[in-house]
Short mmCIF file of C-alpha atoms in Angstrom, two decimals:
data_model
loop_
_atom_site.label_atom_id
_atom_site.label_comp_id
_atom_site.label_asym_id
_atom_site.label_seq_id
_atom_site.Cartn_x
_atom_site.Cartn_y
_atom_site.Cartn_z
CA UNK A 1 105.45 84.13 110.28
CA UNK A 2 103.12 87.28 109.34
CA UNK A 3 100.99 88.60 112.29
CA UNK A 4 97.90 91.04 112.07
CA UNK A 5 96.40 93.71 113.86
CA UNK A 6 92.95 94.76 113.11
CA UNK A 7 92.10 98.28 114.88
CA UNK A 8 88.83 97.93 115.92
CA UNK A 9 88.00 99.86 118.86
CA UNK A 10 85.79 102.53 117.52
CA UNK A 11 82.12 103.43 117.93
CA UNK A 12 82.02 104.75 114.35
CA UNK A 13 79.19 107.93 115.45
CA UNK A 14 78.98 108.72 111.66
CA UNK A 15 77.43 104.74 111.76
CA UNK A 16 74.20 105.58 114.11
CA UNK A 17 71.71 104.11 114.58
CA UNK A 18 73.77 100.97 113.25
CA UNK A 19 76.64 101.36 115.93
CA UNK A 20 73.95 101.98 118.96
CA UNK A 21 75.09 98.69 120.43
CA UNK A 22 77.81 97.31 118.38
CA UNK A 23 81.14 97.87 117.70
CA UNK A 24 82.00 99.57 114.06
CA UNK A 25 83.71 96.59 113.07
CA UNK A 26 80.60 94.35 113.79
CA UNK A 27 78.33 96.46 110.97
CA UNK A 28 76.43 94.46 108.82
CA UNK A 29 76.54 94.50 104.81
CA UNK A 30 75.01 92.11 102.54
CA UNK A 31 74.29 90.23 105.94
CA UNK A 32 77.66 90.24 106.95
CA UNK A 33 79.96 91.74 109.56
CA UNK A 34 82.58 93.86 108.12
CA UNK A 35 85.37 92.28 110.09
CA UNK A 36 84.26 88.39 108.75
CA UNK A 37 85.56 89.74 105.23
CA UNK A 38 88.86 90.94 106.80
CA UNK A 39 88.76 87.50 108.54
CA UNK A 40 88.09 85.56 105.21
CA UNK A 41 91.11 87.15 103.48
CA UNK A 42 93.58 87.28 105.97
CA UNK A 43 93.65 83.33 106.24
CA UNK A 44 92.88 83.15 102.65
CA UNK A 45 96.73 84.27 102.18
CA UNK A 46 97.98 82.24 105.53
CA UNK A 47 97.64 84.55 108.29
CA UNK A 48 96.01 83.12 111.29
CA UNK A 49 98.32 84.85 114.03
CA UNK A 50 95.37 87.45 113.85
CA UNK A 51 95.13 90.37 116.43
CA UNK A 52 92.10 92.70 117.70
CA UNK A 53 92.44 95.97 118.84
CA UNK A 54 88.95 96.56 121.31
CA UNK A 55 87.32 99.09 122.71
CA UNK A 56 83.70 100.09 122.26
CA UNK A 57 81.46 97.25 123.07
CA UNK A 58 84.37 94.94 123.31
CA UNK A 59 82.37 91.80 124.45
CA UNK A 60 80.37 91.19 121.60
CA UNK A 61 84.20 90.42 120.03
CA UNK A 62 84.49 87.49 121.88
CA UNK A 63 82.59 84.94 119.83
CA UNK A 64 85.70 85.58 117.30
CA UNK A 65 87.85 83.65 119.99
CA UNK A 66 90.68 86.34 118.30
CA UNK A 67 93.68 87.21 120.50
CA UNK A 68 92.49 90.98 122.00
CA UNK A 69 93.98 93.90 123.21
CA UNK A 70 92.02 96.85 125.31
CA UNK A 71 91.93 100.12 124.13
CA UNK A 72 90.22 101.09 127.45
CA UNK A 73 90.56 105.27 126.23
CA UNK A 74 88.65 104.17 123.24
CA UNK A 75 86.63 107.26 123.32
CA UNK A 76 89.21 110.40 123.23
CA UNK A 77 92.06 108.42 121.61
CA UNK A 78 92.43 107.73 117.73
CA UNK A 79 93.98 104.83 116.12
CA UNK A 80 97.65 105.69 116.22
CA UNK A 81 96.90 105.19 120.09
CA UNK A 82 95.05 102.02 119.46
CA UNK A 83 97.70 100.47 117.82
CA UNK A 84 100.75 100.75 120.06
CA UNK A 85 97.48 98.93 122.82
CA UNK A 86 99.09 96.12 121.18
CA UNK A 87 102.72 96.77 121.38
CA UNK A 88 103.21 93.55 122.62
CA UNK A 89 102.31 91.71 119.47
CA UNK A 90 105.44 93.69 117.21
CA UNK A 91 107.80 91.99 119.44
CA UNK A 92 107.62 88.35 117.32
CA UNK A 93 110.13 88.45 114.07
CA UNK A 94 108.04 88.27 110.80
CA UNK A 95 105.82 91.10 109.29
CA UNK A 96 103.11 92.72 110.82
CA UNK A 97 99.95 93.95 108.98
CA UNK A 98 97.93 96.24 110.07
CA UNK A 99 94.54 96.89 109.17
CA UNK A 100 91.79 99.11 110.15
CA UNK A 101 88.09 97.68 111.22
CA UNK A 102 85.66 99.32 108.74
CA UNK A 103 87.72 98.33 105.74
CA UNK A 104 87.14 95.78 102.96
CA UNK A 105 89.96 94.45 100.67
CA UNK A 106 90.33 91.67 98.27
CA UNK A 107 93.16 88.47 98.01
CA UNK A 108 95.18 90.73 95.38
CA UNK A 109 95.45 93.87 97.65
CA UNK A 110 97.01 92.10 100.58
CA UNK A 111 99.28 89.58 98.24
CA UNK A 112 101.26 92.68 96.86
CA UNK A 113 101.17 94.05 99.98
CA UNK A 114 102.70 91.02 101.11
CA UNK A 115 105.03 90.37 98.43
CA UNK A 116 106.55 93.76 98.91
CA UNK A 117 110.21 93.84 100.63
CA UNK A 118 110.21 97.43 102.38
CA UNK A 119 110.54 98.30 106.10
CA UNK A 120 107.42 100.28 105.66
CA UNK A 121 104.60 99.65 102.77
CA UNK A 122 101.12 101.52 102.72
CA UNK A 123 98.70 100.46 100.05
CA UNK A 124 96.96 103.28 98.17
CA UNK A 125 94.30 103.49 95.95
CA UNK A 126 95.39 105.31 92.41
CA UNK A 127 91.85 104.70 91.13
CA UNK A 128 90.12 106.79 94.88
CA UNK A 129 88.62 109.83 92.44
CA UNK A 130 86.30 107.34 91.28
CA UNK A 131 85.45 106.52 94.52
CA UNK A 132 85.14 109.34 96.46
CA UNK A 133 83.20 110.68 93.34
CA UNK A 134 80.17 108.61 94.57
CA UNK A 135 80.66 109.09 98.14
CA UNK A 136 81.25 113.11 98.18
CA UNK A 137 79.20 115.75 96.35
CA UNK A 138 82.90 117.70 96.61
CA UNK A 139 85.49 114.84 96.39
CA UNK A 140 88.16 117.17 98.45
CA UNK A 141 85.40 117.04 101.10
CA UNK A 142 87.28 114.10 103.02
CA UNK A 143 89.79 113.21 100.44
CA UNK A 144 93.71 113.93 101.98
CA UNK A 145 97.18 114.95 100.31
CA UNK A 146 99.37 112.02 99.08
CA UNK A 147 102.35 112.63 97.31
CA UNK A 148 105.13 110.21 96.26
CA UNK A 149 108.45 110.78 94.52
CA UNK A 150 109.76 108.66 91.56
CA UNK A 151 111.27 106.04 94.14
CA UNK A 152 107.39 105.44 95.06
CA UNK A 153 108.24 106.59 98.38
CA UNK A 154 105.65 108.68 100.33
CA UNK A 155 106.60 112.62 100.93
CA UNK A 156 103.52 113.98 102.18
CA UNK A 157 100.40 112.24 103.37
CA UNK A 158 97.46 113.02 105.71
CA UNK A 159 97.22 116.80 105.27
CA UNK A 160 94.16 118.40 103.85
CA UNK A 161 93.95 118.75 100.48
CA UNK A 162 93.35 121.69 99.08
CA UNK A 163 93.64 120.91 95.21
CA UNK A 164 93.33 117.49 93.09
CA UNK A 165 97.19 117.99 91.88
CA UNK A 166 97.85 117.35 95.79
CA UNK A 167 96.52 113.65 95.84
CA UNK A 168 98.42 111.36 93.62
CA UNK A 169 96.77 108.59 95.14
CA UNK A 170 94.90 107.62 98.49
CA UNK A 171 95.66 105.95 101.57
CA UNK A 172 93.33 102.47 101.89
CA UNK A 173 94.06 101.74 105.88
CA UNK A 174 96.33 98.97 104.74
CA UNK A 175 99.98 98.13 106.16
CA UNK A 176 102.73 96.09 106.52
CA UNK A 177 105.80 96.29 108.43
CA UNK A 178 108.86 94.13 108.15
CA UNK A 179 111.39 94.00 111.55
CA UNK A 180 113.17 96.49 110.38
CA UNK A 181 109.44 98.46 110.10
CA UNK A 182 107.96 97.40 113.63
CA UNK A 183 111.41 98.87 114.97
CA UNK A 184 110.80 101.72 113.27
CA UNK A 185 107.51 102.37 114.88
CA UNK A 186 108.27 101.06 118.09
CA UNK A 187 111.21 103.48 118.54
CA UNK A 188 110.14 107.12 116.79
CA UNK A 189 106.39 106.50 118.99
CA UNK A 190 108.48 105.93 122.64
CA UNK A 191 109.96 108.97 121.88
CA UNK A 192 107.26 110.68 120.89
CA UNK A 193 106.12 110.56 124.60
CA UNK A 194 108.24 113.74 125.05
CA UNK A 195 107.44 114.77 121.33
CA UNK A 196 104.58 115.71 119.12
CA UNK A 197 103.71 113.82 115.86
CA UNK A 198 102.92 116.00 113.28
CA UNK A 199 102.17 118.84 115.83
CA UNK A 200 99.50 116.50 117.77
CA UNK A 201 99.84 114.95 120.99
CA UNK A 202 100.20 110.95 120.27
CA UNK A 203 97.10 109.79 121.94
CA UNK A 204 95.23 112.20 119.63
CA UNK A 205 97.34 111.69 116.60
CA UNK A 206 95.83 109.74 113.41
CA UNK A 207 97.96 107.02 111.64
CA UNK A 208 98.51 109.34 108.94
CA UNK A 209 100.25 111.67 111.25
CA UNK A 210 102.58 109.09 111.97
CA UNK A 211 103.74 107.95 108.96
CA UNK A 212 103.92 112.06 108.19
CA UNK A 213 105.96 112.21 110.73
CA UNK A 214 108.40 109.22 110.17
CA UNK A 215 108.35 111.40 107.21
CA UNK A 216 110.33 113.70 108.28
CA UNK A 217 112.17 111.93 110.94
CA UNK A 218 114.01 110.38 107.91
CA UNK A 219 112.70 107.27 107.62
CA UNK A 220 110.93 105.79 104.09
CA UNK A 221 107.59 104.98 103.74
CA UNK A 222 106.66 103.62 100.74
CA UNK A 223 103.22 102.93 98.64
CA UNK A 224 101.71 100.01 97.23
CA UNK A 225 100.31 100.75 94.59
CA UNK A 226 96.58 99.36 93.76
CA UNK A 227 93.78 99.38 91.35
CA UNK A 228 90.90 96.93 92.10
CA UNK A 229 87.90 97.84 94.18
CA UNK A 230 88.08 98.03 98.35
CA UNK A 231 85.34 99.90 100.40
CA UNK A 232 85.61 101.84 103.37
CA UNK A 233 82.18 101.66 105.77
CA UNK A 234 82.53 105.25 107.18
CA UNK A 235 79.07 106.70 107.01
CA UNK A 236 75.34 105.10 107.63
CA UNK A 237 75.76 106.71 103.31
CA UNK A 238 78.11 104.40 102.89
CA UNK A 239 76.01 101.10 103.45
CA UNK A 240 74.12 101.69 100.73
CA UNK A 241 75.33 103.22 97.93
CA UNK A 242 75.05 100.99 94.94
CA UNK A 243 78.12 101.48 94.52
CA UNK A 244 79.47 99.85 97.67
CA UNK A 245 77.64 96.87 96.57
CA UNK A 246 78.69 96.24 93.18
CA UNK A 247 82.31 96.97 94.71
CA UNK A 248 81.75 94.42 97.61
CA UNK A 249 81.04 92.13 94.89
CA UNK A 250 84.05 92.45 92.87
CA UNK A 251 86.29 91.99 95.76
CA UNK A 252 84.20 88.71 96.85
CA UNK A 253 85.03 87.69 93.13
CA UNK A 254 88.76 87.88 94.20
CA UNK A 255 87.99 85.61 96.98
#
């Protein structure tokens, strides 16, 4: 049976005023809460094992009724951190997905994603230039290296980009783990208590530092490959770009 974990413990500052006195996650557009979408599509496809990382105003999560987990150092910890809050839910056999809070994503995305028989599959966006085109005036600004080699498995992701030639694609805040995956993760992060990831200390470590680091630790990470629209709610900007709209509406199509 497939399990998910949504990571949504963050303030989101770049979201003020809108994240004054909600959680990131909780953020409004087209009068509705980010994580309802993530909600909608995960049981569209079956899953209803569904997991909440918390933090930031935690309670106002609780009308979900969704299983939670505390991320209690919300506030100087990143999501790497937040994740392995909920350790406890990679012990079940069947695949885990993992999805970040301020993400939307249609049926298609998470149906290859789910289709896909690796220990380790990240979804990534070939189309992001297009995207971060209307959200950047400079689309290296917050864009990040992603390489892959002609098995489609990842070789470098997470570093900052210096040219276009170093992002063949870009990472959505999508994945899935099989068992062999979740005991992948569980191991290399227990013993990266005595070890950095990717030169950081793990509670300050991003995801993509992780999976950098997995890197090269040996193990493969591979992509998954999309096209079709997703948004990312990042920025107060973001709400309301027209483009974020017409986007939203596309993946509501997929519905």
């Amino acid at each position: 049976m497939t399990k998910a974990i949504i990571l949504a413990a963050g303030q989101g500052t770049r979201l003020l005023p809108y994240t004054k006195d909600l959680p990131k996650c909780m953020v409004e557009i087209c009068g509705k809460p980010l994580i309802e979408f993530q909600l909608e599509v995960l049981r569209s496809c079956g899953i209803s094992d569904i997991n909440l990382v918390v933090g930031y105003e935690s309670q106002k999560l609780e009308s979900y009724g969704i299983p939670t987990y505390e991320n209690d150092n919300f506030d100087c910890t990143n999501m790497l951190y937040s994740l392995f809050c909920a350790e406890e839910a990679f012990q079940d056999d069947g695949d885990l997905i993992i999805a970040y809070g301020d993400i939307v994503y249609s049926k298609d995305k998470l149906k290859k994603l789910l289709s896909t028989r690796v220990p380790v599959g990240v979804v990534a966006d070939n189309n992001w230039k297009e995207y971060w085109a209307v959200r950047f005036e400079n689309i290296l600004e917050d864009a990040e290296t992603f390489k892959v080699n002609n098995l489609n498995e990842i070789i470098e992701i997470g570093a900052k980009a210096k040219n276009i030639s170093d992002i063949q694609s870009q990472y959505i805040g999508l994945i899935k783990l099989s068992d062999t995956g979740k005991k992948i993760f569980i191991e290399e992060y227990a013993s990266s208590s005595t070890q950095m990831i990717n030169n950081k200390k793990r509670e300050n470590a991003y995801m993509t530092d992780f999976l950098q680091e997995l890197i090269l630790r040996g193990h493969s990470i591979n992509a998954v490959s999309v096209n079709s629209p997703w948004i990312e709610i990042d920025s107060a900007d973001d709400l309301h770009l027209p483009s974020t709209i017409k986007r939203l509406r596309a993946i509501q199509n997929n519905l």
